[in-house]
CSV table of C-alpha atoms in Angstrom, one decimal:
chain,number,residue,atom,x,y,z
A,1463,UNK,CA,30.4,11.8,33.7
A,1464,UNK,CA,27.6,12.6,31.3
A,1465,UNK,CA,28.3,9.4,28.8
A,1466,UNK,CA,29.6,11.9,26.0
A,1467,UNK,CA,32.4,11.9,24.6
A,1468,UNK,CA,34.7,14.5,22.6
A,1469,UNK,CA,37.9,14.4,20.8
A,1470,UNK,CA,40.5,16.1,21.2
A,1471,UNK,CA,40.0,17.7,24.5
A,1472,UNK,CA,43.0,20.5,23.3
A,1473,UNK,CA,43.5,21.5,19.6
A,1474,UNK,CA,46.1,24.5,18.4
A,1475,UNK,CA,45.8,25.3,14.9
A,1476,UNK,CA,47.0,28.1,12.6
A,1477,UNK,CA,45.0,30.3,11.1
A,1478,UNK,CA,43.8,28.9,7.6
A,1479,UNK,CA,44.0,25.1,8.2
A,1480,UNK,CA,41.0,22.5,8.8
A,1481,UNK,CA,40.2,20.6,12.2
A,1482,UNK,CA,37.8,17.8,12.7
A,1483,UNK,CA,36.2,17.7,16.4
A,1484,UNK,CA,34.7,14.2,17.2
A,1485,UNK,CA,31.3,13.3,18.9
A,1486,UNK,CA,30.3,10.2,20.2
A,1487,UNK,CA,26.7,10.5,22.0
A,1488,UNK,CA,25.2,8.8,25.0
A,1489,UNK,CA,24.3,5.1,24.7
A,1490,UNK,CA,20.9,5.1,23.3
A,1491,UNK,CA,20.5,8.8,22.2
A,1492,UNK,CA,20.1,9.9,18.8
A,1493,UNK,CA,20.4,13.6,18.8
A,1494,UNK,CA,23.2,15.2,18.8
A,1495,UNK,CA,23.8,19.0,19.1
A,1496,UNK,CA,27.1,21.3,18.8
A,1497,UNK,CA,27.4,24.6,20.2
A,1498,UNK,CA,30.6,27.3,20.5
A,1499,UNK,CA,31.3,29.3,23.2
A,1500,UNK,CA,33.7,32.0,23.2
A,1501,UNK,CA,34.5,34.6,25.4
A,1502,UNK,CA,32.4,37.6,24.0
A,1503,UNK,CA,29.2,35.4,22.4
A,1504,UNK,CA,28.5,33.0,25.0
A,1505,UNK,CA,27.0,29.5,24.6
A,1506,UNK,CA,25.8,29.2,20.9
A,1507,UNK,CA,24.0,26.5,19.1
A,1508,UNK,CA,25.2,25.4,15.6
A,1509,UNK,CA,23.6,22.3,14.6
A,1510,UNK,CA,21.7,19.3,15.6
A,1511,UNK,CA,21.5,16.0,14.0
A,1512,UNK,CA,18.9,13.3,14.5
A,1513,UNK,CA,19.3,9.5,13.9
A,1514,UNK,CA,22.0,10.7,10.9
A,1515,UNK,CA,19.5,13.6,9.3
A,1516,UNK,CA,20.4,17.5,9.9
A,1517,UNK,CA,17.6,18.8,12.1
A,1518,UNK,CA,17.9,22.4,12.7
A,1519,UNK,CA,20.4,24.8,12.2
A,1520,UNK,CA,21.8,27.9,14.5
A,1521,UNK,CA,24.5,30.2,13.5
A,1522,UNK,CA,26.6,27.9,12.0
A,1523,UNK,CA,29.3,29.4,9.6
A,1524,UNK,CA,29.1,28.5,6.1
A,1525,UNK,CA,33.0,27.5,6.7
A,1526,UNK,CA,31.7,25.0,9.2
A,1527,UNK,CA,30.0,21.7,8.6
A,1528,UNK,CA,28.9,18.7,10.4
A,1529,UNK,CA,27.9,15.0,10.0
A,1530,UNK,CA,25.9,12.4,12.0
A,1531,UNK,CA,27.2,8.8,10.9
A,1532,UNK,CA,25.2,5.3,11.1
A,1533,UNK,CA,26.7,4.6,14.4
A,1534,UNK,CA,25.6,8.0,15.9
A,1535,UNK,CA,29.1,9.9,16.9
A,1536,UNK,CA,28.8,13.3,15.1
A,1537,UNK,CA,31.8,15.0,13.9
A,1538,UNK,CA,32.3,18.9,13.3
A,1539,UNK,CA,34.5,20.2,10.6
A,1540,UNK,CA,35.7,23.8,10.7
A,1541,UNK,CA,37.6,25.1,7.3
A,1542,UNK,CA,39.9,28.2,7.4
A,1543,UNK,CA,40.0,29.1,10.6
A,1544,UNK,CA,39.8,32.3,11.7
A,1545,UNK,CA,41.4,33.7,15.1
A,1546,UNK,CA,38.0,34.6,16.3
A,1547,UNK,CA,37.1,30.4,15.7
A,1548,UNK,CA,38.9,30.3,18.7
A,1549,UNK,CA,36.6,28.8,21.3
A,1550,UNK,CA,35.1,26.0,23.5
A,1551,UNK,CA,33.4,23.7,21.0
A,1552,UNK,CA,30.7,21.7,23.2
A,1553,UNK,CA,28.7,18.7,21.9
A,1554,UNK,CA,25.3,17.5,23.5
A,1555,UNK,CA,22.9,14.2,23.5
A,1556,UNK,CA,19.2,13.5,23.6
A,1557,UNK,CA,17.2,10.8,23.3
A,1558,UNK,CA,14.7,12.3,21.1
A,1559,UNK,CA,14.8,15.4,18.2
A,1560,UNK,CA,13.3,18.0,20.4
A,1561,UNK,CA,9.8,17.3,20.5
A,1562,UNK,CA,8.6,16.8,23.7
A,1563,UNK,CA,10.5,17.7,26.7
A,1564,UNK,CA,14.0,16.3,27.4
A,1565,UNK,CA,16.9,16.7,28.7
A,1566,UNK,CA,20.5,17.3,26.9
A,1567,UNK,CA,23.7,15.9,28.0
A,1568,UNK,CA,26.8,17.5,27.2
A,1569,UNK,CA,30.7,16.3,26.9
A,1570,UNK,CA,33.7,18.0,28.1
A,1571,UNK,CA,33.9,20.3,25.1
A,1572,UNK,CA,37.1,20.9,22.9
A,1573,UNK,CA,39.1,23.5,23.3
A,1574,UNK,CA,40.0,24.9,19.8
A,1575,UNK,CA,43.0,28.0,19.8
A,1576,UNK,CA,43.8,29.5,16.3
A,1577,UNK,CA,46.9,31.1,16.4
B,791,UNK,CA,11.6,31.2,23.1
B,792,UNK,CA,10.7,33.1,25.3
B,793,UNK,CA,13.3,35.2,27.1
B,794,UNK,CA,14.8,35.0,30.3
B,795,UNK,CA,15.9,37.2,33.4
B,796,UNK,CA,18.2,36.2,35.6
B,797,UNK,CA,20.5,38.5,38.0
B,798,UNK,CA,24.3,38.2,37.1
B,799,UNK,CA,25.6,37.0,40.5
B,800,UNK,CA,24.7,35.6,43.7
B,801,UNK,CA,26.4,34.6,47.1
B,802,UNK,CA,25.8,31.6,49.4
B,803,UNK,CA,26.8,30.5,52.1
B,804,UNK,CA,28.0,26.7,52.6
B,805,UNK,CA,25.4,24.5,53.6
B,806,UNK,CA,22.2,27.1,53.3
B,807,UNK,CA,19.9,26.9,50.8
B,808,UNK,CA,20.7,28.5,47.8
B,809,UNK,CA,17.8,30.5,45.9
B,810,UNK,CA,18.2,31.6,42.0
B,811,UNK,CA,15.3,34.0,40.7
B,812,UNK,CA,14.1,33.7,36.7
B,813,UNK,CA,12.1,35.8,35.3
B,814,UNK,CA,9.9,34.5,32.5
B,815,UNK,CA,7.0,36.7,32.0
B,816,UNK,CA,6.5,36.3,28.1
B,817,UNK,CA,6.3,32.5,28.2
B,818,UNK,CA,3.5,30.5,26.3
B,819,UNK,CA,1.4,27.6,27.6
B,820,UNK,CA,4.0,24.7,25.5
B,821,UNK,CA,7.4,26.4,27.0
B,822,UNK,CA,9.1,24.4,29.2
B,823,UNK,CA,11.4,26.1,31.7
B,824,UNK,CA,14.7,24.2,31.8
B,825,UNK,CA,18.1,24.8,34.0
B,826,UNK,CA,21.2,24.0,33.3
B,827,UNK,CA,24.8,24.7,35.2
B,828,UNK,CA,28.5,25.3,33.9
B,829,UNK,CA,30.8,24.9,36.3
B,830,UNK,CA,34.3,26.5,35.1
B,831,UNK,CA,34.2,25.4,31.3
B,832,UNK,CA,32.9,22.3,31.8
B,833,UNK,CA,30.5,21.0,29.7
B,834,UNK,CA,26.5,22.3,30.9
B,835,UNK,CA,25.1,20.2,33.2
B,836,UNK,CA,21.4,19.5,33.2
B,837,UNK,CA,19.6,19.9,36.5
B,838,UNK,CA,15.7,20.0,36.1
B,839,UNK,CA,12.7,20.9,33.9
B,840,UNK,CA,9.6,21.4,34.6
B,841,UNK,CA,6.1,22.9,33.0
B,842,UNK,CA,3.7,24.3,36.0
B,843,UNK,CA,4.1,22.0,39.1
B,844,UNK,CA,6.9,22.5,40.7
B,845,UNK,CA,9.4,19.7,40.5
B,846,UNK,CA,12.2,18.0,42.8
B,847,UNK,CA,15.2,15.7,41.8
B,848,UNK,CA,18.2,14.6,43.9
B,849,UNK,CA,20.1,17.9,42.5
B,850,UNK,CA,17.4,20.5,43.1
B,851,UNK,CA,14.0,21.8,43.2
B,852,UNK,CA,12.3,24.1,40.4
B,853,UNK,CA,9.4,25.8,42.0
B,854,UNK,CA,7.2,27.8,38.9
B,855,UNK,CA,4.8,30.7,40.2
B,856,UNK,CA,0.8,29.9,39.5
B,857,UNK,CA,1.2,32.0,36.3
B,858,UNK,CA,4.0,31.0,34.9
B,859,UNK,CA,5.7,33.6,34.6
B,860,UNK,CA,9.2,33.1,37.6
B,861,UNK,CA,10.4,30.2,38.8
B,862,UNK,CA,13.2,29.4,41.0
B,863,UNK,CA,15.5,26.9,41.5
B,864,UNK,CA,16.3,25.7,44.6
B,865,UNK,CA,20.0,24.0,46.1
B,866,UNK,CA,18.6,23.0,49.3
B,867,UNK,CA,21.8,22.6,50.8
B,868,UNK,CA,24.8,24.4,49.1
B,869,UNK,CA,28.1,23.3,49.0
B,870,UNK,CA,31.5,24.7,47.2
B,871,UNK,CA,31.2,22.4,44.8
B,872,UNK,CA,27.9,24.0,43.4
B,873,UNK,CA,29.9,27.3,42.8
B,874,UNK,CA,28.6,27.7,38.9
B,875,UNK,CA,26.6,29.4,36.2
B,876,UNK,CA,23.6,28.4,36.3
B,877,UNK,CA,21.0,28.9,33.2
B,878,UNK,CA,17.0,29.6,33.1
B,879,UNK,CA,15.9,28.6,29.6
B,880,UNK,CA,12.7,28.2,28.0
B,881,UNK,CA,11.8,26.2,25.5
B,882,UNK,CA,8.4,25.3,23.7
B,883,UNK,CA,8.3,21.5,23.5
B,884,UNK,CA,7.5,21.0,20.2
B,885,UNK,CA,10.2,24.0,18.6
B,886,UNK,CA,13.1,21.8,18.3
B,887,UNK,CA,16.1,20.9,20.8
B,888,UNK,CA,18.2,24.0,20.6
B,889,UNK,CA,19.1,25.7,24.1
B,890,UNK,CA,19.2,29.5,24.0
B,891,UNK,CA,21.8,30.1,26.7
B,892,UNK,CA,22.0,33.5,27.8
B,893,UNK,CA,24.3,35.4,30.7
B,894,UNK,CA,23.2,33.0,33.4
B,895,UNK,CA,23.6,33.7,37.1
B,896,UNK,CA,27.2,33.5,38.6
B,897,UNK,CA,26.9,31.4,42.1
B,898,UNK,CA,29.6,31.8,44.1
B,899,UNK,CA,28.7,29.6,47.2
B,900,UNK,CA,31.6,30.9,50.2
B,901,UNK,CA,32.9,29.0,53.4
């Protein structure tokens, strides 16, 4: 058990709608990190957050957004889904932004289908 | 980042020391070399880091050649349960936390 959390574990959608995945971080870790991985593009990175500010920015879709609130969990929104949004969406903790070395943990993922 | 080698698959047998091979050569003096593990869509599972001296933890050991430019991780003793991906990444310490995950190297770790 890494000490992150996501919810839901399972999500089915149709094509169109909105989802929220949720993110709560490791106790003491202020990062937090979301990255997709589907079946033909791998593990991706989206976006990272630190201490409630956006820190960098991968290939994140313009139809996706994130947030980092006061208490640290993260959530990921993802707006008119797409069949190909269909994925394993993993969230990650550090203790610190990125400077310096350090290690991420990461949560179970949700599994997002869009049918 | 720098980018990584690594061959697609490997076998091991239970209980012998499993070997994985990266190949780093275009790495600069500030890139870290970092593995991670998936084992069947789990979530990535850190296992060690390290800059040039080679490092140990209770999961592994990450031994980096004198120039930098290969390192291998090391299961000392394999067993089923390290069957996995397992992912070589570099990453400069002061460029941010992304990981850059590529393919990885399939373990499959036999009776």
């Amino acid at each position: 058990d890494s000490g992150v959390t996501q919810t839901p574990k399972h999500l089915i959608t149709a094509t169109g709608q909105r989802v929220t995945l949720r993110c709560s971080p490791r106790s003491g870790d202020l990062s937090v990190y979301w990255y997709q991985q589907s079946l033909d593009q791998g593990l991706q990175f989206l976006i990272q957050y630190y201490n409630g500010e956006e820190r960098a920015k991968g290939n994140i879709l313009e139809r996706f957004s994130a947030q980092q609130f006061p208490d640290l969990h993260s959530e990921l929104n993802l707006s008119s889904l797409e069949l190909g949004d269909s994925a394993l969406y993993f969230c990650a903790s550090s203790v610190n932004p990125g400077t310096g070395p350090s290690e991420q943990y990461f949560g179970p993922g949700t599994r997002l289908t869009v049918t | 980042d720098a980018k990584t080698t690594q061959p697609t698959s490997m076998d091991c047998a239970e209980g012998r020391a499993a070997n994985l091979p990266c190949n780093h050569s275009t790495i600069s003096g500030n890139e870290y070399v970092y593995w991670y593990r998936q084992i069947h869509s789990q979530g990535p599972q850190y296992i060690i880091h390290g800059l040039k001296n080679n490092e140990t933890n209770e999961m592994a050991s990450l031994i980096i050649t004198e120039d930098r430019k290969s390192s291998t991780l090391i299961l000392p003793h394999a067993t089923l349960r390290d069957t996995a991906v397992y992912y070589c990444i570099v990453r400069a310490y002061n460029q941010g936390g992304k990981l850059i995950f590529g393919q990885g190297t399939e373990l499959s770790v036999k009776p």
